mmCIF file of C-alpha atoms in Angstrom:
data_model
loop_
_atom_site.group_PDB
_atom_site.id
_atom_site.type_symbol
_atom_site.label_atom_id
_atom_site.label_comp_id
_atom_site.label_asym_id
_atom_site.label_seq_id
_atom_site.Cartn_x
_atom_site.Cartn_y
_atom_site.Cartn_z
ATOM 1 C CA MET A 1 -56.617 -50.945 10.751
ATOM 2 C CA ILE A 2 -59.948 -49.606 12.251
ATOM 3 C CA ALA A 3 -58.642 -50.236 15.742
ATOM 4 C CA SER A 4 -55.583 -48.272 14.948
ATOM 5 C CA MET A 5 -57.594 -45.444 13.748
ATOM 6 C CA HIS A 6 -59.769 -45.507 16.778
ATOM 7 C CA GLU A 7 -56.886 -45.276 19.035
ATOM 8 C CA HIS A 8 -55.383 -42.606 16.969
ATOM 9 C CA TRP A 9 -58.669 -40.510 17.298
ATOM 10 C CA ARG A 10 -58.884 -41.300 21.016
ATOM 11 C CA ALA A 11 -55.297 -39.909 21.600
ATOM 12 C CA ARG A 12 -56.288 -36.707 19.881
ATOM 13 C CA ILE A 13 -59.182 -36.053 22.369
ATOM 14 C CA ASP A 14 -57.754 -37.564 25.539
ATOM 15 C CA PRO A 15 -55.240 -35.306 27.208
ATOM 16 C CA GLN A 16 -54.112 -37.996 29.568
ATOM 17 C CA MET A 17 -52.902 -40.204 26.607
ATOM 18 C CA LEU A 18 -51.140 -37.299 25.099
ATOM 19 C CA SER A 19 -49.326 -36.424 28.359
ATOM 20 C CA PRO A 20 -49.632 -32.650 27.988
ATOM 21 C CA VAL A 21 -46.404 -30.662 28.306
ATOM 22 C CA GLN A 22 -46.447 -28.222 31.349
ATOM 23 C CA HIS A 23 -45.300 -24.805 30.412
ATOM 24 C CA ARG A 24 -43.339 -22.658 32.825
ATOM 25 C CA SER A 25 -44.707 -19.253 33.534
ATOM 26 C CA ALA A 26 -42.811 -16.214 32.279
ATOM 27 C CA GLU A 27 -41.892 -15.098 35.722
ATOM 28 C CA ALA A 28 -40.544 -18.442 36.682
ATOM 29 C CA GLN A 29 -38.576 -18.539 33.494
ATOM 30 C CA ILE A 30 -36.825 -15.243 34.218
ATOM 31 C CA HIS A 31 -36.101 -16.297 37.831
ATOM 32 C CA LEU A 32 -34.601 -19.394 36.673
ATOM 33 C CA MET A 33 -32.431 -17.397 34.315
ATOM 34 C CA VAL A 34 -30.851 -15.645 37.233
ATOM 35 C CA ILE A 35 -30.103 -19.079 38.820
ATOM 36 C CA ARG A 36 -28.505 -20.323 35.478
ATOM 37 C CA ALA A 37 -26.498 -17.079 35.124
ATOM 38 C CA ARG A 38 -25.068 -17.601 38.539
ATOM 39 C CA ALA A 39 -24.213 -21.223 37.577
ATOM 40 C CA GLU A 40 -22.317 -20.016 34.536
ATOM 41 C CA LEU A 41 -20.200 -17.791 36.695
ATOM 42 C CA VAL A 42 -19.419 -20.709 39.191
ATOM 43 C CA LYS A 43 -18.403 -22.697 36.383
ATOM 44 C CA ALA A 44 -16.073 -20.059 35.035
ATOM 45 C CA ARG A 45 -14.565 -19.611 38.431
ATOM 46 C CA THR A 46 -13.799 -23.184 38.771
ATOM 47 C CA ALA A 47 -12.188 -23.414 35.365
ATOM 48 C CA LEU A 48 -9.966 -20.333 36.209
ATOM 49 C CA VAL A 49 -8.919 -21.886 39.556
ATOM 50 C CA ASN A 50 -8.084 -25.080 37.993
ATOM 51 C CA SER A 51 -6.133 -23.341 35.317
ATOM 52 C CA ALA A 52 -4.201 -21.464 38.037
ATOM 53 C CA ARG A 53 -3.300 -24.717 39.867
ATOM 54 C CA GLY A 54 -2.236 -26.349 36.649
ATOM 55 C CA LEU A 55 -0.015 -23.388 35.550
ATOM 56 C CA VAL A 56 1.598 -23.398 38.910
ATOM 57 C CA LYS A 57 2.204 -27.094 39.062
ATOM 58 C CA SER A 58 3.691 -27.228 35.612
ATOM 59 C CA TYR A 59 6.264 -24.581 36.872
ATOM 60 C CA GLY A 60 7.175 -27.050 39.881
ATOM 61 C CA GLU A 61 5.384 -25.156 42.463
ATOM 62 C CA ARG A 62 1.957 -25.480 44.288
ATOM 63 C CA LEU A 63 -0.822 -23.312 45.377
ATOM 64 C CA ARG A 64 -2.165 -23.896 48.703
ATOM 65 C CA GLN A 65 -5.496 -25.648 49.166
ATOM 66 C CA CYS A 66 -8.743 -23.708 49.789
ATOM 67 C CA GLY A 67 -12.300 -23.255 48.520
ATOM 68 C CA THR A 68 -12.920 -21.456 45.346
ATOM 69 C CA ARG A 69 -14.992 -18.959 47.347
ATOM 70 C CA LYS A 70 -11.805 -17.967 49.307
ATOM 71 C CA VAL A 71 -9.556 -17.568 46.233
ATOM 72 C CA GLY A 72 -7.805 -14.090 46.300
ATOM 73 C CA GLN A 73 -4.568 -12.516 45.601
ATOM 74 C CA ASP A 74 -3.146 -13.850 48.902
ATOM 75 C CA LEU A 75 -3.567 -17.416 47.333
ATOM 76 C CA ALA A 76 -0.289 -16.817 45.552
ATOM 77 C CA THR A 77 1.638 -16.040 48.674
ATOM 78 C CA GLY A 78 4.657 -18.284 48.984
ATOM 79 C CA LEU A 79 4.991 -18.585 45.254
ATOM 80 C CA SER A 80 8.055 -17.237 43.405
ATOM 81 C CA VAL A 81 7.928 -13.538 42.223
ATOM 82 C CA GLU A 82 7.585 -14.475 38.636
ATOM 83 C CA LEU A 83 4.563 -16.680 39.148
ATOM 84 C CA ARG A 84 2.832 -14.114 41.491
ATOM 85 C CA GLU A 85 3.298 -11.562 38.634
ATOM 86 C CA ALA A 86 1.873 -13.861 36.113
ATOM 87 C CA LEU A 87 -1.052 -14.964 37.875
ATOM 88 C CA GLY A 88 -2.101 -11.658 39.306
ATOM 89 C CA PRO A 89 -4.646 -10.699 36.620
ATOM 90 C CA LEU A 90 -6.075 -14.235 36.640
ATOM 91 C CA LEU A 91 -6.728 -14.337 40.385
ATOM 92 C CA ARG A 92 -8.064 -10.767 40.316
ATOM 93 C CA GLU A 93 -10.536 -12.084 37.763
ATOM 94 C CA VAL A 94 -11.444 -14.957 40.356
ATOM 95 C CA GLN A 95 -12.097 -12.336 43.011
ATOM 96 C CA SER A 96 -14.399 -10.417 40.597
ATOM 97 C CA LEU A 97 -16.441 -13.379 39.901
ATOM 98 C CA ASN A 98 -16.765 -14.241 43.555
ATOM 99 C CA ALA A 99 -18.256 -10.603 44.058
ATOM 100 C CA GLN A 100 -20.640 -11.237 41.223
ATOM 101 C CA ILE A 101 -21.755 -14.646 42.597
ATOM 102 C CA LYS A 102 -22.390 -13.101 45.975
ATOM 103 C CA GLU A 103 -24.565 -10.547 44.267
ATOM 104 C CA TYR A 104 -26.500 -13.450 42.617
ATOM 105 C CA ASP A 105 -26.885 -15.111 46.006
ATOM 106 C CA ARG A 106 -28.437 -11.842 47.385
ATOM 107 C CA ARG A 107 -30.902 -11.701 44.449
ATOM 108 C CA ILE A 108 -31.790 -15.401 45.080
ATOM 109 C CA GLU A 109 -32.306 -14.754 48.714
ATOM 110 C CA LYS A 110 -34.520 -11.764 47.946
ATOM 111 C CA MET A 111 -36.581 -13.835 45.458
ATOM 112 C CA VAL A 112 -37.145 -16.441 48.172
ATOM 113 C CA GLN A 113 -38.278 -13.903 50.833
ATOM 114 C CA GLU A 114 -40.400 -11.815 48.594
ATOM 115 C CA THR A 115 -41.959 -14.223 46.038
ATOM 116 C CA TYR A 116 -41.550 -17.844 46.985
ATOM 117 C CA PRO A 117 -42.219 -18.175 50.912
ATOM 118 C CA LYS A 118 -43.050 -21.890 50.246
ATOM 119 C CA VAL A 119 -39.377 -22.405 49.772
ATOM 120 C CA GLU A 120 -38.923 -22.314 53.487
ATOM 121 C CA LEU A 121 -40.729 -25.589 53.706
ATOM 122 C CA LEU A 122 -37.975 -27.314 51.692
ATOM 123 C CA LYS A 123 -35.233 -25.596 53.582
ATOM 124 C CA GLN A 124 -36.401 -27.513 56.706
ATOM 125 C CA VAL A 125 -33.864 -30.337 55.397
ATOM 126 C CA LYS A 126 -30.573 -29.471 56.617
ATOM 127 C CA GLY A 127 -28.194 -29.269 53.474
ATOM 128 C CA VAL A 128 -30.993 -27.600 51.306
ATOM 129 C CA GLY A 129 -30.388 -23.950 51.136
ATOM 130 C CA ASP A 130 -32.146 -21.226 49.022
ATOM 131 C CA LEU A 131 -30.287 -22.296 45.905
ATOM 132 C CA ILE A 132 -31.399 -25.918 45.913
ATOM 133 C CA ALA A 133 -34.909 -25.224 47.127
ATOM 134 C CA LEU A 134 -35.582 -22.430 44.712
ATOM 135 C CA THR A 135 -34.372 -24.108 41.690
ATOM 136 C CA TYR A 136 -36.488 -27.233 42.776
ATOM 137 C CA VAL A 137 -39.622 -25.080 43.036
ATOM 138 C CA LEU A 138 -39.034 -22.994 39.760
ATOM 139 C CA THR A 139 -38.363 -26.293 37.814
ATOM 140 C CA LEU A 140 -41.343 -28.204 38.923
ATOM 141 C CA GLU A 141 -43.326 -25.016 39.511
ATOM 142 C CA ASP A 142 -46.633 -26.881 40.501
ATOM 143 C CA PRO A 143 -46.427 -29.736 42.958
ATOM 144 C CA ARG A 144 -49.733 -31.144 41.839
ATOM 145 C CA ARG A 145 -48.330 -32.107 38.544
ATOM 146 C CA PHE A 146 -47.440 -35.383 40.170
ATOM 147 C CA ARG A 147 -49.939 -37.839 41.468
ATOM 148 C CA LYS A 148 -47.222 -39.441 43.755
ATOM 149 C CA SER A 149 -44.137 -37.758 45.317
ATOM 150 C CA ARG A 150 -41.979 -40.674 44.127
ATOM 151 C CA GLU A 151 -42.720 -39.459 40.630
ATOM 152 C CA ALA A 152 -40.618 -36.401 41.373
ATOM 153 C CA GLY A 153 -37.453 -38.534 41.537
ATOM 154 C CA CYS A 154 -38.305 -39.973 37.999
ATOM 155 C CA PHE A 155 -38.843 -36.420 36.799
ATOM 156 C CA VAL A 156 -35.267 -35.137 37.650
ATOM 157 C CA GLY A 157 -33.826 -38.230 36.111
ATOM 158 C CA LEU A 158 -32.377 -39.969 39.287
ATOM 159 C CA GLN A 159 -34.387 -43.167 38.793
ATOM 160 C CA PRO A 160 -32.233 -46.182 37.779
ATOM 161 C CA GLY A 161 -33.507 -48.535 35.091
ATOM 162 C CA ARG A 162 -33.475 -52.272 35.430
ATOM 163 C CA ARG A 163 -32.626 -55.005 32.920
ATOM 164 C CA ASN A 164 -34.342 -58.341 33.255
ATOM 165 C CA SER A 165 -31.802 -61.064 32.855
ATOM 166 C CA GLY A 166 -32.994 -64.514 33.828
ATOM 167 C CA GLN A 167 -33.200 -64.869 37.573
ATOM 168 C CA SER A 168 -31.708 -61.509 38.229
ATOM 169 C CA GLU A 169 -32.617 -57.771 37.691
ATOM 170 C CA PRO A 170 -29.339 -55.862 37.665
ATOM 171 C CA GLN A 171 -29.789 -52.201 38.308
ATOM 172 C CA MET A 172 -28.813 -49.848 35.343
ATOM 173 C CA HIS A 173 -27.643 -46.349 35.297
ATOM 174 C CA ILE A 174 -30.085 -43.525 36.152
ATOM 175 C CA SER A 175 -32.078 -42.047 33.243
ATOM 176 C CA LYS A 176 -30.569 -38.496 33.520
ATOM 177 C CA GLU A 177 -33.859 -37.170 32.055
ATOM 178 C CA GLY A 178 -35.200 -33.905 33.098
ATOM 179 C CA ASP A 179 -33.282 -30.945 34.194
ATOM 180 C CA ARG A 180 -29.506 -31.516 34.366
ATOM 181 C CA TYR A 181 -28.780 -28.566 36.625
ATOM 182 C CA LEU A 182 -31.379 -29.318 39.228
ATOM 183 C CA ARG A 183 -30.010 -32.865 39.364
ATOM 184 C CA THR A 184 -26.637 -31.762 39.957
ATOM 185 C CA LEU A 185 -27.934 -29.646 43.004
ATOM 186 C CA LEU A 186 -29.642 -32.545 44.386
ATOM 187 C CA VAL A 187 -26.641 -34.658 44.284
ATOM 188 C CA GLN A 188 -24.713 -31.766 45.953
ATOM 189 C CA GLY A 189 -27.368 -31.868 48.689
ATOM 190 C CA ALA A 190 -27.016 -35.546 48.996
ATOM 191 C CA HIS A 191 -23.154 -35.351 49.530
ATOM 192 C CA TYR A 192 -23.824 -32.765 52.305
ATOM 193 C CA ILE A 193 -26.488 -35.206 53.986
ATOM 194 C CA LEU A 194 -23.999 -38.121 53.989
ATOM 195 C CA GLY A 195 -20.859 -35.916 54.880
ATOM 196 C CA PRO A 196 -19.447 -35.094 58.173
ATOM 197 C CA PHE A 197 -21.720 -32.193 58.812
ATOM 198 C CA GLY A 198 -25.046 -33.865 57.730
ATOM 199 C CA GLU A 199 -27.852 -33.961 60.248
ATOM 200 C CA ASP A 200 -28.731 -37.286 61.799
ATOM 201 C CA SER A 201 -31.877 -38.298 60.034
ATOM 202 C CA ASP A 202 -33.646 -41.251 58.524
ATOM 203 C CA LEU A 203 -32.312 -40.318 55.056
ATOM 204 C CA ARG A 204 -28.752 -40.146 56.271
ATOM 205 C CA ARG A 205 -28.806 -43.349 58.082
ATOM 206 C CA TRP A 206 -30.622 -45.159 55.026
ATOM 207 C CA GLY A 207 -27.828 -43.541 52.819
ATOM 208 C CA LEU A 208 -24.852 -44.618 55.082
ATOM 209 C CA LYS A 209 -26.113 -48.118 55.227
ATOM 210 C CA LEU A 210 -26.395 -48.179 51.570
ATOM 211 C CA ALA A 211 -22.646 -46.908 51.132
ATOM 212 C CA GLN A 212 -21.526 -49.715 53.525
ATOM 213 C CA ARG A 213 -22.739 -52.522 51.386
ATOM 214 C CA GLY A 214 -19.297 -52.758 49.691
ATOM 215 C CA GLY A 215 -18.055 -52.448 46.229
ATOM 216 C CA LYS A 216 -16.103 -49.768 44.588
ATOM 217 C CA ASN A 217 -19.180 -47.899 43.474
ATOM 218 C CA ALA A 218 -21.302 -48.249 46.590
ATOM 219 C CA LYS A 219 -20.726 -44.635 47.889
ATOM 220 C CA LYS A 220 -21.421 -43.128 44.506
ATOM 221 C CA ARG A 221 -24.773 -45.292 44.345
ATOM 222 C CA ALA A 222 -25.711 -44.103 47.864
ATOM 223 C CA VAL A 223 -25.151 -40.530 46.998
ATOM 224 C CA VAL A 224 -27.563 -40.829 43.796
ATOM 225 C CA ALA A 225 -30.074 -42.880 45.928
ATOM 226 C CA VAL A 226 -30.148 -40.280 48.537
ATOM 227 C CA ALA A 227 -30.481 -37.475 45.982
ATOM 228 C CA ARG A 228 -33.528 -39.271 44.464
ATOM 229 C CA LYS A 229 -35.119 -39.780 48.056
ATOM 230 C CA LEU A 230 -34.356 -36.122 48.594
ATOM 231 C CA ALA A 231 -36.424 -35.021 45.422
ATOM 232 C CA VAL A 232 -39.304 -37.145 46.863
ATOM 233 C CA LEU A 233 -38.867 -35.694 50.350
ATOM 234 C CA LEU A 234 -38.728 -32.076 49.056
ATOM 235 C CA HIS A 235 -42.048 -32.707 46.994
ATOM 236 C CA ARG A 236 -43.834 -34.217 50.011
ATOM 237 C CA LEU A 237 -42.794 -31.260 52.192
ATOM 238 C CA TRP A 238 -43.959 -28.802 49.574
ATOM 239 C CA LEU A 239 -47.198 -30.380 48.659
ATOM 240 C CA GLY A 240 -48.196 -31.283 52.262
ATOM 241 C CA GLY A 241 -46.826 -28.157 54.005
ATOM 242 C CA GLU A 242 -45.847 -30.404 56.889
ATOM 243 C CA VAL A 243 -43.152 -29.856 59.639
ATOM 244 C CA TYR A 244 -40.049 -31.927 58.722
ATOM 245 C CA LYS A 245 -39.145 -34.545 61.387
ATOM 246 C CA PRO A 246 -35.695 -35.985 60.513
ATOM 247 C CA LEU A 247 -35.974 -39.084 62.424
ATOM 248 C CA ARG A 248 -39.708 -39.812 62.096
ATOM 249 C CA ASN A 249 -39.409 -43.341 60.832
ATOM 250 C CA SER A 250 -36.777 -44.168 63.425
ATOM 251 C CA GLN A 251 -38.907 -42.930 66.292
ATOM 252 C CA ARG A 252 -41.826 -44.977 64.993
ATOM 253 C CA GLU A 253 -39.794 -48.182 65.142
ATOM 254 C CA LEU A 254 -38.689 -47.519 68.811
ATOM 255 C CA PRO A 255 -41.873 -48.467 70.467
ATOM 256 C CA ALA A 256 -42.200 -51.625 68.443
ATOM 257 C CA VAL A 257 -38.476 -52.716 69.444
ATOM 258 C CA ALA A 258 -39.300 -51.971 73.133
#
């Protein structure tokens, strides 16, 4: 009982035991709101485009494939007159959303240039643009809050759990703790890194090897693993201010192999 009370009072006076919450500044909160507002418009645009495709399909016709950013009135070209008239207002609404999203993109670019110059350190990684880098910086706000860069991967909820079962330690699902939107953006960045336009890098090579290990979920696991390593890499670049070398580890191995 006495020992329990001792620990209780110790916790009250020891900030490390209490794991104090890091509060975001008012400016960072407002800037994050701009990013979240843009995300809501993107979500609305996607929903409208999917609805348009579903309506056209139910009528026995098809809309041509294109990215949501390119959706406009001309998307209805080739459809019957009745469908073009029915979808006209909906497609105009998508066009309006595209214009509003572009305006948010301009505001985000301006924020990066005028208020968050260190974002450029993160953008050294191909596949990480203003949106991902700025959201990362605003969400973490202070890189020194983590003693080790790998803790950033845990912070965004991309660290898989493990369940001990006799001789094996099967990998479980990721924790999904932390900021959901930042986690989504990091996964998008990982898709780009592993995709056809991804830059040759240690991270890409590692992810592709992971995806080739087989199994129906191998590619999905590789994307999540690359997203986690991306979170760690971005923290390291931000904290250290170093020049990013995509093939640093591979180049180190060459002399040893020779």
